[in-house]
Coordinates of C-alpha atoms in Angstrom, one line a residue:
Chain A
X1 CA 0.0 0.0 0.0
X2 CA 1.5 3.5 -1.2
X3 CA 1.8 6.0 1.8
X4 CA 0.8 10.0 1.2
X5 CA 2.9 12.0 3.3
X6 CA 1.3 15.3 5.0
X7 CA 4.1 16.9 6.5
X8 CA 7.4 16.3 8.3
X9 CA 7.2 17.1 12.3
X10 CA 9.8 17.8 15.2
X11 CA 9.0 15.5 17.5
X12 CA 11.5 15.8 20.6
X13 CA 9.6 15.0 23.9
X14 CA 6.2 15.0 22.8
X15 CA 5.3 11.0 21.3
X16 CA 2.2 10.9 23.8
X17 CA 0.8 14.4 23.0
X18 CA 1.3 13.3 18.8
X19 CA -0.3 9.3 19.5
X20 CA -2.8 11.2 21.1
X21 CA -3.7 14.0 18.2
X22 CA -3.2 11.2 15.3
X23 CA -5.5 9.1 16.8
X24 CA -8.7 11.7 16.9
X25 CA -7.1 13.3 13.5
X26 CA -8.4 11.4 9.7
X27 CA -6.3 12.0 6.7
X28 CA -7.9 12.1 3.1
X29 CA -11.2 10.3 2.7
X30 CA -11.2 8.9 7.0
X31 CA -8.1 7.0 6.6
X32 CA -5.9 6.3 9.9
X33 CA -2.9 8.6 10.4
X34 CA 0.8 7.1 11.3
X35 CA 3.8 8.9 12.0
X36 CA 7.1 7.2 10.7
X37 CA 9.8 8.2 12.9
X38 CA 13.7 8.5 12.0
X39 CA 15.7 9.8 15.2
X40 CA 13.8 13.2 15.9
X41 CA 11.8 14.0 13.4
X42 CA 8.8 12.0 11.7
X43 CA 6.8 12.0 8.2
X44 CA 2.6 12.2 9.3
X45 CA 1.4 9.6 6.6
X46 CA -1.7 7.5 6.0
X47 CA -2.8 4.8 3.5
X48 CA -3.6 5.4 0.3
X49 CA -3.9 4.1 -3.6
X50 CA -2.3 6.4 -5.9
X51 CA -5.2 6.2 -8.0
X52 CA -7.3 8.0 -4.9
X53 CA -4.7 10.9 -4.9
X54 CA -7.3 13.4 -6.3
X55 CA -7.2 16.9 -6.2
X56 CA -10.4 17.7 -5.1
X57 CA -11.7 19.9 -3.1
X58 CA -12.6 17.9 -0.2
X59 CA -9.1 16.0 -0.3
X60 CA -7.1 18.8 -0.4
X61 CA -9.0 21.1 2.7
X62 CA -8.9 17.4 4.3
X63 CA -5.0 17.6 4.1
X64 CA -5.1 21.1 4.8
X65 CA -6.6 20.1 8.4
X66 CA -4.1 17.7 9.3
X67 CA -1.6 19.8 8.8
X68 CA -3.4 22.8 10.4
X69 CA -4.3 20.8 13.7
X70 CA -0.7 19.4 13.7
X71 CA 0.7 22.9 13.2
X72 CA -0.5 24.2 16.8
X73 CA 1.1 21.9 18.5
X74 CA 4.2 21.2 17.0
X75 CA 6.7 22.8 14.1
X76 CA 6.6 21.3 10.8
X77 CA 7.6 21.7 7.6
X78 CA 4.4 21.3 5.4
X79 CA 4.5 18.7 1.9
X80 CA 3.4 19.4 -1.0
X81 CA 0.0 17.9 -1.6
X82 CA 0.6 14.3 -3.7
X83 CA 3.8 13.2 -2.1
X84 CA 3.2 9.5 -2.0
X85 CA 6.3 6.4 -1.4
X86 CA 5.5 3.2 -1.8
X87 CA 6.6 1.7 1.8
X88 CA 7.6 3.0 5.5
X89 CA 11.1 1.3 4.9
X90 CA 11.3 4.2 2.0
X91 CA 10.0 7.2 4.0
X92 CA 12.5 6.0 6.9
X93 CA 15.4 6.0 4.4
X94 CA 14.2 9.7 2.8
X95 CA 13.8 11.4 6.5
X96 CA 17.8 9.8 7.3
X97 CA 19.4 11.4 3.6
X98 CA 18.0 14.5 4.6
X99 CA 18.3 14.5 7.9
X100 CA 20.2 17.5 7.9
X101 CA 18.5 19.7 5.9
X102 CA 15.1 19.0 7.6
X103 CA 16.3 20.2 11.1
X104 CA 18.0 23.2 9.1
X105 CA 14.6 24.4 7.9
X106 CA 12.6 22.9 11.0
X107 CA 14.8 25.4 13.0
X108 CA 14.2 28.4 10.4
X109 CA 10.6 27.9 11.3
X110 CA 10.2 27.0 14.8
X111 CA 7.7 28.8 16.7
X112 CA 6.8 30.9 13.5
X113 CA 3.7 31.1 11.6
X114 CA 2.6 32.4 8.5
X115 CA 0.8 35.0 7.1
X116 CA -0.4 37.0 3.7
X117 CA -1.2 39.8 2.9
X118 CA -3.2 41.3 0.0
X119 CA -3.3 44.3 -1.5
X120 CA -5.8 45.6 -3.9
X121 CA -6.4 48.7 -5.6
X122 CA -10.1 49.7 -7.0
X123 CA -10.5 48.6 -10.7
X124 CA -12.2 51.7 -11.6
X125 CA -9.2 53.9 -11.0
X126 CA -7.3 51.6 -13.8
X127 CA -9.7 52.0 -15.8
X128 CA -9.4 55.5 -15.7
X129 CA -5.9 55.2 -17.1
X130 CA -7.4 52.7 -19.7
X131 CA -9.7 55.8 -20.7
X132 CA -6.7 58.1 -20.9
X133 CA -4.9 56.4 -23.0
X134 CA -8.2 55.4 -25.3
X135 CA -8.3 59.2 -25.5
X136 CA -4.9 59.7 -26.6
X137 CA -4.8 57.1 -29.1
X138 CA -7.7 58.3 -30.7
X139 CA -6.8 62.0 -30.7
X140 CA -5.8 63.6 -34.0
X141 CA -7.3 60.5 -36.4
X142 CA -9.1 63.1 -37.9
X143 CA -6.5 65.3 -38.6
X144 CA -5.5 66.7 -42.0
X145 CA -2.0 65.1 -41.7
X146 CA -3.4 61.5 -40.8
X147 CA -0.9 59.5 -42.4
X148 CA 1.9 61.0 -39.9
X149 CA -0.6 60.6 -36.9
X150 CA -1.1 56.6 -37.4
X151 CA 2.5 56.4 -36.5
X152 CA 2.4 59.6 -34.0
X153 CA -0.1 58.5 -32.1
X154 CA 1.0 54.8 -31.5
X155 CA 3.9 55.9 -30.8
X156 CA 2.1 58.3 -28.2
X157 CA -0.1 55.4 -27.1
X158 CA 2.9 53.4 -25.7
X159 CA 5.0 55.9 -24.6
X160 CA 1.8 57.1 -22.4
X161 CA 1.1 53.4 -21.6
X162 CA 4.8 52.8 -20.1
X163 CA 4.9 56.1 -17.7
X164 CA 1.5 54.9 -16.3
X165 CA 2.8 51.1 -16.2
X166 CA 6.2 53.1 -14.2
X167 CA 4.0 55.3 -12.3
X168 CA 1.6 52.6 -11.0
X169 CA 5.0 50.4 -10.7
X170 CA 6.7 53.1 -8.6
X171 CA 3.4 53.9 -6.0
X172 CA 3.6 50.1 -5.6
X173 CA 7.1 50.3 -4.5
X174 CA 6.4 53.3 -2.0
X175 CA 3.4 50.3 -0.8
X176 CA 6.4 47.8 -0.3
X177 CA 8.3 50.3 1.6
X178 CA 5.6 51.3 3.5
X179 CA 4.7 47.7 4.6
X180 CA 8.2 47.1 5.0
X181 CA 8.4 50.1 7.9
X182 CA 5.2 49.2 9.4
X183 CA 5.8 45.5 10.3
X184 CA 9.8 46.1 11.2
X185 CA 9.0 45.9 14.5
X186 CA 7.9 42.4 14.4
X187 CA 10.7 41.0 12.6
X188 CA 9.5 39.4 9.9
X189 CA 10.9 37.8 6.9
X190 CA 9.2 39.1 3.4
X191 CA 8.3 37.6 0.6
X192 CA 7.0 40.6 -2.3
X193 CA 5.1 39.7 -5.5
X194 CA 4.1 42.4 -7.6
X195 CA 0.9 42.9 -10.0
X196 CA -0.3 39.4 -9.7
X197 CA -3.5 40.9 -11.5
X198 CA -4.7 44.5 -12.0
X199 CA -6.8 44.5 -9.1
X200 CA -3.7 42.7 -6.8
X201 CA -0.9 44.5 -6.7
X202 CA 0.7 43.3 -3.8
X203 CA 1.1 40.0 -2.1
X204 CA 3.3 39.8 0.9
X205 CA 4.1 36.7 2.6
X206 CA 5.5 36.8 6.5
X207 CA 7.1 34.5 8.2
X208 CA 6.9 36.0 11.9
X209 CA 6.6 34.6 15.8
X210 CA 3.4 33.1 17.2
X211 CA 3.0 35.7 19.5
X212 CA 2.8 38.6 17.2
X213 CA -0.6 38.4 15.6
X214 CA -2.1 40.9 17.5
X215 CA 0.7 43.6 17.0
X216 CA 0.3 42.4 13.2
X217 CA -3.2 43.0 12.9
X218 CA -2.8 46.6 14.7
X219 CA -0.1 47.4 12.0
X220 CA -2.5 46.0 9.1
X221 CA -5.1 48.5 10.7
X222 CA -3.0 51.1 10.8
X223 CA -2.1 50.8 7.1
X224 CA -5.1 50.4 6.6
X225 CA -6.6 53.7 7.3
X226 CA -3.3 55.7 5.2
X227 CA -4.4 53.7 2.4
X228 CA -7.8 54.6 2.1
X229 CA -7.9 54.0 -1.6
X230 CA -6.8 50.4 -1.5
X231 CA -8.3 47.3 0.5
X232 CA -5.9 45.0 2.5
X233 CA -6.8 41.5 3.4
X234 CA -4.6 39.2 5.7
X235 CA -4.9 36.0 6.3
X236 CA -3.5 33.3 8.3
X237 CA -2.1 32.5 10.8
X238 CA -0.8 29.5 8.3
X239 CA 1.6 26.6 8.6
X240 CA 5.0 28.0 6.8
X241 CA 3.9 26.5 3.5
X242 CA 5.6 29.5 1.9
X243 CA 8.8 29.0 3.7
X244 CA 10.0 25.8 3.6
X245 CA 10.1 25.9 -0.5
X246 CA 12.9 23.5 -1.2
X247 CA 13.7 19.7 -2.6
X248 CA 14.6 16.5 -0.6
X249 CA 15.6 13.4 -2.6
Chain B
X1 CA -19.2 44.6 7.0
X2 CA -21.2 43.8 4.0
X3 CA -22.2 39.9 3.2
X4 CA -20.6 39.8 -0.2
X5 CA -17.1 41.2 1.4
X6 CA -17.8 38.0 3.7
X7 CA -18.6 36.0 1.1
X8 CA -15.6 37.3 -1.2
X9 CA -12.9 37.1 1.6
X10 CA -14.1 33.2 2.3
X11 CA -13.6 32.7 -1.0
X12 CA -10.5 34.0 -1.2
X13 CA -9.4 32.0 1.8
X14 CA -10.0 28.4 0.4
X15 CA -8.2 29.7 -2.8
X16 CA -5.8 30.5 -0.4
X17 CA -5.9 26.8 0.8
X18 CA -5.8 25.7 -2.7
X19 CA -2.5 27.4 -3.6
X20 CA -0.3 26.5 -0.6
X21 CA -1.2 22.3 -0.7
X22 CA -1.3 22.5 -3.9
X23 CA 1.3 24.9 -4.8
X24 CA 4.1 25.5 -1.6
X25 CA 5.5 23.1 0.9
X26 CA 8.2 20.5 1.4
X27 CA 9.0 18.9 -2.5
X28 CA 9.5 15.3 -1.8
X29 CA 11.6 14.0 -4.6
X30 CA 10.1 10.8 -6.3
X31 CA 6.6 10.4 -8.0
X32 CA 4.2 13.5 -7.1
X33 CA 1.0 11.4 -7.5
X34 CA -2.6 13.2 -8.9
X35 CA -5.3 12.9 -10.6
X36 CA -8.1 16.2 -11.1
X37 CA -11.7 15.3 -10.1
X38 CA -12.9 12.9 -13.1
X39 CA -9.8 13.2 -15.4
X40 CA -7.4 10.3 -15.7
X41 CA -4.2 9.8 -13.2
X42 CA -1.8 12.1 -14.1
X43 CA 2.3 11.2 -12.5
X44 CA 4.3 14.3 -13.0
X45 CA 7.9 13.9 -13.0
X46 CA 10.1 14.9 -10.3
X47 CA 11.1 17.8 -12.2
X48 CA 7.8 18.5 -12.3
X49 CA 6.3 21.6 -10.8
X50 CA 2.3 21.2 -10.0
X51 CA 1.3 25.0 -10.7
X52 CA -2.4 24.6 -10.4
X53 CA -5.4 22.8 -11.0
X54 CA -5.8 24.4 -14.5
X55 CA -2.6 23.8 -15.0
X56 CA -3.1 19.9 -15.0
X57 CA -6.1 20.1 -16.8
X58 CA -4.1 22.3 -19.5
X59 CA -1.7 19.7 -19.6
X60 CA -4.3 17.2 -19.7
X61 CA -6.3 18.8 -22.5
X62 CA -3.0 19.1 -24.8
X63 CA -3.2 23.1 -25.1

């Protein structure tokens, strides 16, 4: 039977608090969780026939809980959903080859949680650029000299295009910084993406201690009411799924 | 606030969901095993980077 692995967990004094949570936790579709040990650390696996390894809904917020209910009690590095091995014999073997590497990222994350942040700016306000530069292009088609202008005024079109594109790119970077300054008090670690879509402009993940949701949320507030214009959402706190982004063999 | 912002930010918290078990975590090196709701098994290499549902059924569809 092929074994789907949830995540890997630091286990140091704590086997009777984990017996205990795996046996009122259920893995994808009720199966029985088992955790396969190596030394300190062990992969939270259950049963299961590749064939049943189905991203659907259900399965995947199923997986989502184990790791969840796991995550507030102990650290762990989250796996990526459809991670199966055929045997314990070949989890046992993966955990002891990358022993070292485990702990290293177990420790980056220990006592840390998660969290994103969203920012969104109003649609209509890009559209009013999108008028502008409908207004631009279309200005002077009329004019006696139209076979200059067809060249003018695309020319004019994406020259006003990229200052709005830098513009837009530059007040995002002012967000960033902003951000930045407001959470450097909780010593975070940021991840920045930019434009993910012309509504989300920014998506900040933190990696920050347990204890620091509240101060987070004040800071979010507080951001909140300089940038009147956009709309943050946070979310979390998460598992460090956005942390622990690397490869074991 | 307003339902629909309730609504919305729910929403956007089980895509949340989605794109971290589906998309972040530990990469565990051998056969990353899935199949999408009724479409056949798909095994992606170990190369392989699972991007999203639509990805697979992009893949799946041949586009």
């Amino acid at each position: 039977m092929d074994q789907i692995i949830y995540s890997i967990v630091s286990v140091k004094k704590q086997h009777r608090e984990l017996n205990a949570l795996l046996v009122e936790l259920k893995g994808i579709s009720g199966a029985d969780l088992y955790d396969v040990f190596f030394d300190d650390i062990t992969a939270i696996v259950s049963n299961i026939h590749r064939n049943n390894v189905v991203a659907s809904r259900p399965n995947i917020i199923e997986y989502a809980e184990v790791i969840e209910t796991l995550s507030q009690q102990f650290t762990l590095l989250p796996v990526r959903f459809g991670s199966v091995m055929e045997s314990t014999d070949v989890i046992i073997k993966m955990l002891g080859r990358n022993y070292a590497e485990i702990q290293s990222n177990l420790r980056k994350v220990e006592n840390k949680v998660e969290f994103g942040l969203k920012v969104f700016c109003d649609p209509q306000n890009a559209g009013a650029d999108t008028a502008t530069i409908a207004l631009l292009s279309s200005s002077g088609e009329n004019s006696p000299d139209s076979r200059h202008s067809v060249y003018r005024n695309y020319l004019d079109k994406k020259l006003q295009e990229h200052r709005i594109k830098e513009r837009h790119l530059a007040q995002i970077d002012l967000v960033i910084r902003d951000i930045t300054d407001a959470f450097a008090h909780l010593n975070p670690l940021h991840k920045f993406q930019k434009m993910i879509t012309a509504a989300n402009i920014i998506n900040d993940l933190l990696l920050l201690g347990k204890d620091k949701k509240r101060e987070l949320v004040l800071a979010v507030e507080e951001l909140q009411k300089k940038y009147k214009d956009l709309q943050l959402l946070l979310t979390g706190p998460w598992p460090p799924y956005n942390f622990v982004d690397f490869k074991i063999i | 606030m307003h339902d629909n912002v309730i609504d919305r930010s729910k929403e956007i918290t089980i895509l949340e969901v989605l794109d971290r078990v589906l998309n972040k975590g530990v990469i565990i090196t051998g056969d990353i095993v899935i199949s999408v709701a009724d479409i056949d098994l798909v095994y992606l290499g170990i190369k392989l980077m699972l991007s999203s549902v639509e990805t697979m059924e992009q893949v799946k569809s041949g586009k």
